[in-house]
Short mmCIF file of C-alpha atoms in Angstrom, two decimals:
data_model
loop_
_atom_site.label_atom_id
_atom_site.label_comp_id
_atom_site.label_asym_id
_atom_site.label_seq_id
_atom_site.Cartn_x
_atom_site.Cartn_y
_atom_site.Cartn_z
CA MET A 501 0.14 -0.06 -0.23
CA ASP A 502 2.62 2.16 0.41
CA LYS A 503 4.54 1.60 -2.55
CA LEU A 504 1.09 2.55 -4.43
CA ARG A 505 1.09 6.05 -1.97
CA ARG A 506 4.31 6.84 -2.84
CA ALA A 507 3.73 6.30 -6.98
CA LEU A 508 0.28 8.12 -6.66
CA ASN A 509 1.92 11.38 -4.79
CA GLY A 510 5.03 11.15 -7.44
CA ASN A 511 7.29 9.63 -4.52
CA GLU A 512 7.82 6.63 -6.05
CA ARG A 513 11.58 6.83 -5.86
CA CYS A 514 13.33 4.43 -3.16
CA ASP A 515 16.54 3.84 -2.01
CA GLU A 516 16.13 -0.23 -2.64
CA GLU A 517 15.15 0.44 -6.32
CA SER A 518 17.98 0.47 -8.67
CA GLY A 519 18.90 -0.54 -12.19
CA ILE A 520 18.06 0.12 -15.85
CA ILE A 521 14.66 1.66 -14.56
CA THR A 522 16.13 4.71 -12.52
CA GLN A 523 19.18 4.97 -15.08
CA VAL A 524 16.41 4.95 -18.14
CA ASP A 525 13.97 7.40 -16.01
CA ALA A 526 17.34 9.54 -14.80
CA ASP A 527 17.89 9.75 -18.96
CA PHE A 528 14.16 10.80 -20.11
CA THR A 529 14.45 13.66 -16.74
CA VAL A 530 17.02 15.06 -18.91
CA MET A 531 15.83 14.86 -22.10
CA ASP A 532 12.12 16.44 -21.02
CA GLN A 533 14.12 19.75 -20.45
CA THR A 534 13.56 21.78 -23.86
CA THR A 535 13.33 25.26 -25.08
CA LEU A 536 10.22 24.57 -26.99
CA SER A 537 6.70 26.11 -25.84
CA TRP A 538 3.85 24.07 -25.95
CA SER A 539 2.02 26.01 -28.88
CA THR A 540 5.28 25.44 -30.89
CA ARG A 541 5.07 21.96 -30.19
CA ILE A 542 1.52 21.54 -31.58
CA LYS A 543 2.33 23.68 -34.70
CA GLY A 544 5.66 21.38 -35.39
CA PHE A 545 3.20 18.78 -34.74
CA ALA A 546 0.61 19.86 -37.22
CA ILE A 547 3.17 20.71 -39.88
CA CYS A 548 4.68 17.44 -39.91
CA PHE A 549 1.51 15.55 -40.11
CA VAL A 550 -0.24 17.73 -42.84
CA ILE A 551 3.03 17.71 -45.22
CA GLY A 552 3.18 13.75 -44.81
CA ILE A 553 -0.52 13.29 -45.27
CA LEU A 554 0.06 15.08 -48.22
CA CYS A 555 2.86 12.59 -49.46
CA SER A 556 0.94 9.69 -49.04
CA PHE A 557 -1.58 11.32 -50.89
CA LEU A 558 0.67 12.05 -53.61
CA GLY A 559 1.99 8.43 -53.54
CA SER A 560 -1.72 7.31 -53.79
CA PHE A 561 -2.29 9.30 -56.41
CA ALA A 562 0.75 8.43 -58.58
CA LEU A 563 -0.12 4.65 -58.31
CA PHE A 564 -3.56 5.89 -59.71
CA LEU A 565 -2.21 7.67 -62.65
CA GLN A 566 0.38 4.51 -63.06
CA LYS A 567 3.63 6.79 -62.73
CA GLY A 568 5.03 3.60 -61.56
CA LEU A 569 5.64 1.33 -58.13
CA ALA A 570 8.98 3.31 -57.27
CA VAL A 571 6.98 6.79 -57.23
CA PHE A 572 4.37 5.30 -55.06
CA ALA A 573 6.93 3.32 -52.70
CA VAL A 574 9.01 7.17 -51.89
CA PHE A 575 6.32 9.45 -51.70
CA TYR A 576 4.11 6.60 -49.34
CA THR A 577 7.09 5.92 -46.97
CA LEU A 578 8.43 9.46 -46.62
CA GLY A 579 4.37 10.47 -46.04
CA ASN A 580 4.52 7.81 -43.26
CA ILE A 581 7.68 8.89 -41.68
CA ILE A 582 7.16 12.40 -41.78
CA SER A 583 3.15 11.76 -40.33
CA LEU A 584 5.29 10.57 -36.89
CA ALA A 585 8.17 12.70 -37.14
CA ARG A 586 7.00 15.52 -34.28
#
């Protein structure tokens, strides 16, 4: 019960806990400190998502126009990668 209470309060670190979980948690704490504001992150996500969707549609449209499978594969793959980027 004490462990659950500490986890809910945000005091989940104990002296007994050591290993890879605490090391990974410490690494992510350092990575969370960024200079971008929340609105800048949302704008970046929206731009990447829209460009990715457009590339995917261009790839599908190229396949429909029978421009070749290579053009489809390149545009569709780039579209998916850009959509997942943030």
